CSV table of C-alpha atoms in Angstrom, one decimal:
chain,number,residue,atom,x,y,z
A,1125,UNK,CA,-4.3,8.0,39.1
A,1126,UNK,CA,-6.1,10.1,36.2
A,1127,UNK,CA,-9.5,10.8,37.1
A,1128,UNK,CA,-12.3,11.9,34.9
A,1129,UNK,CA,-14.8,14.6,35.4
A,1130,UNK,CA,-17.7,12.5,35.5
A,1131,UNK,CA,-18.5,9.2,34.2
A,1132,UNK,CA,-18.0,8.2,30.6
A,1133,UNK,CA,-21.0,7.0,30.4
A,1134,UNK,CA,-22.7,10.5,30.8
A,1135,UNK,CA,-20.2,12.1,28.4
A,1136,UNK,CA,-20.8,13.3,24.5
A,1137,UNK,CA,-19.0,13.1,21.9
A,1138,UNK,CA,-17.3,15.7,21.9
A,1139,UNK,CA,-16.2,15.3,25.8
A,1140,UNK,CA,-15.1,11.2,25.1
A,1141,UNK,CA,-12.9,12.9,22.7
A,1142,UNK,CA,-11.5,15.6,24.2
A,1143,UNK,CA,-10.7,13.2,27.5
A,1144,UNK,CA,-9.4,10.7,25.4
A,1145,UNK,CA,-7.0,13.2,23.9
A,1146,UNK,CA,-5.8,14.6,26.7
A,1147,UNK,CA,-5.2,11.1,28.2
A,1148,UNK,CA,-3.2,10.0,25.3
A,1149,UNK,CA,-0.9,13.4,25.4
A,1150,UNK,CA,-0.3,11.8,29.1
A,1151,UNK,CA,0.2,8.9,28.2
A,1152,UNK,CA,3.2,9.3,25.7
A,1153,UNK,CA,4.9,11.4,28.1
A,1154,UNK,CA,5.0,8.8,30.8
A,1155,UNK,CA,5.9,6.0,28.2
A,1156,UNK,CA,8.9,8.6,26.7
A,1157,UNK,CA,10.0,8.8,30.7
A,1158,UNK,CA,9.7,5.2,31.3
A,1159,UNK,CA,12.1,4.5,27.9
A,1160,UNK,CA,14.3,6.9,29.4
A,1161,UNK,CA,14.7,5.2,32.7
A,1162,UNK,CA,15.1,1.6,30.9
A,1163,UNK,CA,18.2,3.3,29.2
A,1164,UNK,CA,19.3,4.6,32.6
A,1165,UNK,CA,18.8,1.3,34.2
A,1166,UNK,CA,20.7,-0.6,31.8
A,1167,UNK,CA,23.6,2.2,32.0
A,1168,UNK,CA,23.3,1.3,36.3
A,1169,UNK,CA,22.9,-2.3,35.8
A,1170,UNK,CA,26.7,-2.4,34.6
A,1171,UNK,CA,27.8,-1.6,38.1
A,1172,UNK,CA,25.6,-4.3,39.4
A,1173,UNK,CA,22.1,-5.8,40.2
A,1174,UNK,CA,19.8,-2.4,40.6
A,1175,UNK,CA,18.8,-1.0,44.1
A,1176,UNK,CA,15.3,-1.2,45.7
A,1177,UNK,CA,15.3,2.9,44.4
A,1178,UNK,CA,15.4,1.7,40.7
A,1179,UNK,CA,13.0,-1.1,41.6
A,1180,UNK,CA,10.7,1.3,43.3
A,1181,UNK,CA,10.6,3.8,40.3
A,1182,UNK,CA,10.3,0.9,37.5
A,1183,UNK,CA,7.3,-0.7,39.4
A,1184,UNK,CA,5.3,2.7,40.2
A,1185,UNK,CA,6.1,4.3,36.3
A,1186,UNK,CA,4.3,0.5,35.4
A,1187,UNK,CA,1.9,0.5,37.5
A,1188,UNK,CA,0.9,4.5,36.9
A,1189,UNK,CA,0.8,3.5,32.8
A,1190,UNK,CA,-0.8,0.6,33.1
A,1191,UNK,CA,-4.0,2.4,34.8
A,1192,UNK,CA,-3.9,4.7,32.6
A,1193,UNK,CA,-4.0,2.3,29.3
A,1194,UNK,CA,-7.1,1.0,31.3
A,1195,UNK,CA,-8.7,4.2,31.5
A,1196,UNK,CA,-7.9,4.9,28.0
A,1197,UNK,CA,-9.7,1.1,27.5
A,1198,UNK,CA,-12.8,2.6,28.8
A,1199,UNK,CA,-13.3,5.3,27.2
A,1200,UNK,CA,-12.5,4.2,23.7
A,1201,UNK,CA,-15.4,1.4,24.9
A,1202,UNK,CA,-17.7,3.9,25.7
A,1203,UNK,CA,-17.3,6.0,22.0
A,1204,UNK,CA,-18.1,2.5,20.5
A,1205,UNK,CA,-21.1,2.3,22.6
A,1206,UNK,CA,-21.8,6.1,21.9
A,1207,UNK,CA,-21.7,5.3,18.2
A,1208,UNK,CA,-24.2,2.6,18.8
A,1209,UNK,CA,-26.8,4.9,19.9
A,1210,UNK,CA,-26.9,7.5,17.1
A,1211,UNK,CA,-28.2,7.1,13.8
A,1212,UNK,CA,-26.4,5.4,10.9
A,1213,UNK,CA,-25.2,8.5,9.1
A,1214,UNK,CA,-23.6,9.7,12.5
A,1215,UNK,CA,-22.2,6.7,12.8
A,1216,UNK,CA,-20.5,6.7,9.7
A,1217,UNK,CA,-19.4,9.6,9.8
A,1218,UNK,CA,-17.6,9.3,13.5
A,1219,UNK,CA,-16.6,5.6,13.0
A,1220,UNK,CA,-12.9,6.8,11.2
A,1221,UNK,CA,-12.0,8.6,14.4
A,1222,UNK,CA,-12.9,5.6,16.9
A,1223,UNK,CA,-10.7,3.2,14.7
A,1224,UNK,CA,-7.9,5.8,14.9
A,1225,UNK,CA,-7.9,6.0,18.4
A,1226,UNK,CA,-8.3,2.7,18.9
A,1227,UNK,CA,-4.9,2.2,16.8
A,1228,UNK,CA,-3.2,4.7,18.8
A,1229,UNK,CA,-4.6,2.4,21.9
A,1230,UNK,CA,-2.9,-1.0,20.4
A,1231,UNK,CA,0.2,1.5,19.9
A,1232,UNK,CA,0.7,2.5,23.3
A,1233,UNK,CA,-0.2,-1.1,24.3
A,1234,UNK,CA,2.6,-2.6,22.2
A,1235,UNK,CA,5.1,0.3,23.5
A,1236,UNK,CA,4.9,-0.2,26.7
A,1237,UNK,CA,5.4,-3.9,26.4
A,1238,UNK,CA,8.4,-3.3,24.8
A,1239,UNK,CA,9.7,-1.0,27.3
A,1240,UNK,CA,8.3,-3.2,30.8
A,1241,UNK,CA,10.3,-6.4,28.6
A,1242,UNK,CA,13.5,-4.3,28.0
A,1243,UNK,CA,13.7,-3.7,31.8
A,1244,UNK,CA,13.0,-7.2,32.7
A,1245,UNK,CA,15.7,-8.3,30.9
A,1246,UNK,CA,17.9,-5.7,31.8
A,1247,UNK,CA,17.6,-6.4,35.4
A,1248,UNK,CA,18.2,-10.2,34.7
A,1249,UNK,CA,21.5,-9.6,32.6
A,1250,UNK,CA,22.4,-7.2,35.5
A,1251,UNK,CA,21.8,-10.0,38.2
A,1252,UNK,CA,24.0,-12.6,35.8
A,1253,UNK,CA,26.7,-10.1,35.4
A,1254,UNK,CA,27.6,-9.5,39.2
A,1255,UNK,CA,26.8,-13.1,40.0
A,1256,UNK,CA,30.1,-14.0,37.5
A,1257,UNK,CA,31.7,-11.0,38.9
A,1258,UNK,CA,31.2,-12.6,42.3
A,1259,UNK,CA,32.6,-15.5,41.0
A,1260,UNK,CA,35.8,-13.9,39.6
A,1261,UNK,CA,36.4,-12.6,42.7
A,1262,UNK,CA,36.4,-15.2,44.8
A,1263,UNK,CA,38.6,-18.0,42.2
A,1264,UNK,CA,41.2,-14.7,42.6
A,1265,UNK,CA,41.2,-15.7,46.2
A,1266,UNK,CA,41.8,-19.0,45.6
A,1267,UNK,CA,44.9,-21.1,45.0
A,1268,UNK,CA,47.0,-21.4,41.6
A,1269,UNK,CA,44.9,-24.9,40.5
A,1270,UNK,CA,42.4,-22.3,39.3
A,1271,UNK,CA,44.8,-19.9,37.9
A,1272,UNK,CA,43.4,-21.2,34.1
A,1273,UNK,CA,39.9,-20.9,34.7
A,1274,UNK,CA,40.3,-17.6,36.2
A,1275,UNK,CA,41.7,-16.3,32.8
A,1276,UNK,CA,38.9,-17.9,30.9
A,1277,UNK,CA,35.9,-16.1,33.2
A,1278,UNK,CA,38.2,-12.8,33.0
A,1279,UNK,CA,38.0,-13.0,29.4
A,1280,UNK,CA,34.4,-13.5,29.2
A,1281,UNK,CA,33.8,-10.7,31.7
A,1282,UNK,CA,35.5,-8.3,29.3
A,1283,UNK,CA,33.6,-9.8,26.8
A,1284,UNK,CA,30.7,-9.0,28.6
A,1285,UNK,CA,31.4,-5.8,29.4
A,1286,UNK,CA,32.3,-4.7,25.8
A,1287,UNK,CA,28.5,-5.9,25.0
A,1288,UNK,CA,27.3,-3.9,27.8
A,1289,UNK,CA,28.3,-0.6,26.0
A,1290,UNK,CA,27.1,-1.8,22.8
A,1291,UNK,CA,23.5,-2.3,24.9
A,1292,UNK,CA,23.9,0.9,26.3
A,1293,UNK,CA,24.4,2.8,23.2
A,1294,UNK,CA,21.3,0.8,21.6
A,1295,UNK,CA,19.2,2.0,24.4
A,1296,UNK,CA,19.9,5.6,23.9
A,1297,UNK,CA,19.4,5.5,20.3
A,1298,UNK,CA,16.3,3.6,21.2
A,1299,UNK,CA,15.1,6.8,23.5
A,1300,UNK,CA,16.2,9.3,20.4
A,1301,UNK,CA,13.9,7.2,17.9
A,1302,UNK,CA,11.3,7.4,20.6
A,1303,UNK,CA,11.6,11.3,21.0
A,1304,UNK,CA,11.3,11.7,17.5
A,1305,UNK,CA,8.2,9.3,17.4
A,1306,UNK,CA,6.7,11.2,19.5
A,1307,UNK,CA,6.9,14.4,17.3
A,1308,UNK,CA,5.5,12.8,14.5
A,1309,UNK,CA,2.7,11.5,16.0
A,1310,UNK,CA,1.9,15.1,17.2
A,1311,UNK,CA,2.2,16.6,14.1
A,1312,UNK,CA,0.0,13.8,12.8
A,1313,UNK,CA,-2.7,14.6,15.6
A,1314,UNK,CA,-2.2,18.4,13.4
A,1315,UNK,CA,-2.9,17.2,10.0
A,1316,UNK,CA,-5.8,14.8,11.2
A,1317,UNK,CA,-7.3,18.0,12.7
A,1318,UNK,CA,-7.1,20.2,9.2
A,1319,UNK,CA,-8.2,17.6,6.9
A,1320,UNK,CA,-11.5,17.8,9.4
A,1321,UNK,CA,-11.7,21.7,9.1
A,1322,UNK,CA,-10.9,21.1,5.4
A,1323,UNK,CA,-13.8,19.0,5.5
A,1324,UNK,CA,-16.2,21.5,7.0
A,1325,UNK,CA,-15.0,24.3,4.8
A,1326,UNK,CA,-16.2,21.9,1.6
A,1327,UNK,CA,-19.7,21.3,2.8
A,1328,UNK,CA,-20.3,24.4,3.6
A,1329,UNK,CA,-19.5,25.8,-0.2
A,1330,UNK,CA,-21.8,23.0,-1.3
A,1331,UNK,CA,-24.6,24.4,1.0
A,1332,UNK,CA,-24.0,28.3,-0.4
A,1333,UNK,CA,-23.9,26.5,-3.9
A,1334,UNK,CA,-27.0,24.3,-4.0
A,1335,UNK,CA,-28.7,27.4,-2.3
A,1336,UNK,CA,-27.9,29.8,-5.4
A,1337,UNK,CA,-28.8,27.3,-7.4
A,1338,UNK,CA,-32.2,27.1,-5.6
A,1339,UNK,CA,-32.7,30.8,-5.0
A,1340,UNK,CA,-31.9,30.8,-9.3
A,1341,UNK,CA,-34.6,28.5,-9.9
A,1342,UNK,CA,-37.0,30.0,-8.0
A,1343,UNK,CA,-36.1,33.7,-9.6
A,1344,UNK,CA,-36.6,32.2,-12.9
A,1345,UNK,CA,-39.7,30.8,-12.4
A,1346,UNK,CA,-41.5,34.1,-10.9
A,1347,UNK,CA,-39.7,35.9,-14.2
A,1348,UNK,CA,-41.9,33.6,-16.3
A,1349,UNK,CA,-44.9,34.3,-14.4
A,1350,UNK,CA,-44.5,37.5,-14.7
A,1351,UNK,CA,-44.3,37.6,-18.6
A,1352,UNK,CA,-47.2,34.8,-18.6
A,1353,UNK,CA,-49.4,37.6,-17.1
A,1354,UNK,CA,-48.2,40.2,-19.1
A,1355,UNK,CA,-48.8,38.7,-22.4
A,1356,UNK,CA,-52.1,37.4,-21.2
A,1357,UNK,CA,-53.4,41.2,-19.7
A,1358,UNK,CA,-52.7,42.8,-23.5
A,1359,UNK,CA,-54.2,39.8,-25.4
């Protein structure tokens, strides 16, 4: 279970933030591993229903992502209520990268109920699939009155299995599409960060700016004074 290093309700910014990213980089790794093992499990499943191994895995990968999208819950809650504690220009200002985690949050939400449904029915197909095999095998051991309807489930079992390579392949394009998700997202993170440096870099040239301009005024203004009292002492 991912533990914080103190309460988020004691955090700044700037460590709600640095939490949440590092929870989110966990996050995506464990939901690329989970898509990896639905693949896997379909690929199994062809041989027949999975084992209490595959069970074991699928239902401590769910249960070790779903605590983490809770964690991730609360601390994108407690950035809101950070937010509603400062003053209105802070707010503002900070209110962008809230709503973009919270998007990434609904992301990971929807991705992993993708994955958790895939397996589901995975595992159900699987089930289906060796109960007909089951029942193949025993109309083989049976007498020649159900010679006809042997041929009909034998056709429908090649069927089957012919779909269950087409499923297969889906799923591993499905993990490629993921992978390279995955990278985009990260380079996104990238660009997100230097538009923010960007940002920095602009207001400070409009604080050395408006502070020539200032330091011009003022130089002007003793230069008038200066001829002012001249002209005055020789009059």
């Amino acid at each position: 279970e991912y533990m914080l290093d103190k309460p988020s309700s004691m955090m700044s910014w700037a460590e709600l933030r640095k939490e949440v990213r590092k929870l989110e980089s966990d996050i995506e790794s464990k939901l690329v591993s989970y898509s990896k093992f639905a693949a896997n499990y379909a690929q199994a499943s062809l041989a027949g229903p999975s084992d209490a191994n595959d069970d074991s895995l699928s239902n401590s990968l769910e249960l070790e992502i779903q605590q983490m999208l809770e964690q991730l819950t609360e601390l994108n809650e407690s950035m809101s209520r950070h937010l509603t504690r400062q003053d209105p220009n802070t707010s503002v200002s900070l209110l962008p990268q809230l709503q973009y985690y919270n998007g990434k949050l609904v992301e990971f939400k929807q991705e992993f109920a993708k994955s958790k449904q895939s397996v589901k029915e995975t595992r159900d197909h699987a089930e289906l699939i060796y109960s007909v095999r089951k029942d193949i095998d025993h109309y083989k051991n049976t007498s020649g009155a159900f010679r006809n309807e042997l041929s009909l489930r034998t056709t429908i079992a090649s069927a089957t299995t012919t779909l269950d390579g087409l499923l297969g392949q889906g799923q591993q394009a499905r993990v490629a599409l993921e992978d390279q998700k995955m990278n985009l997202r990260g380079l996104l993170t990238k660009v997100t960060s230097l538009s923010g440096a960007l940002s920095s870099i602009n207001v400070l040239q409009n604080a050395i700016k408006n502070a020539k301009t200032k330091d011009f005024v003022i130089m002007a203004i003793v230069i008038s004074f200066c001829i002012c009292f001249i002209l005055w002492w020789w009059l």
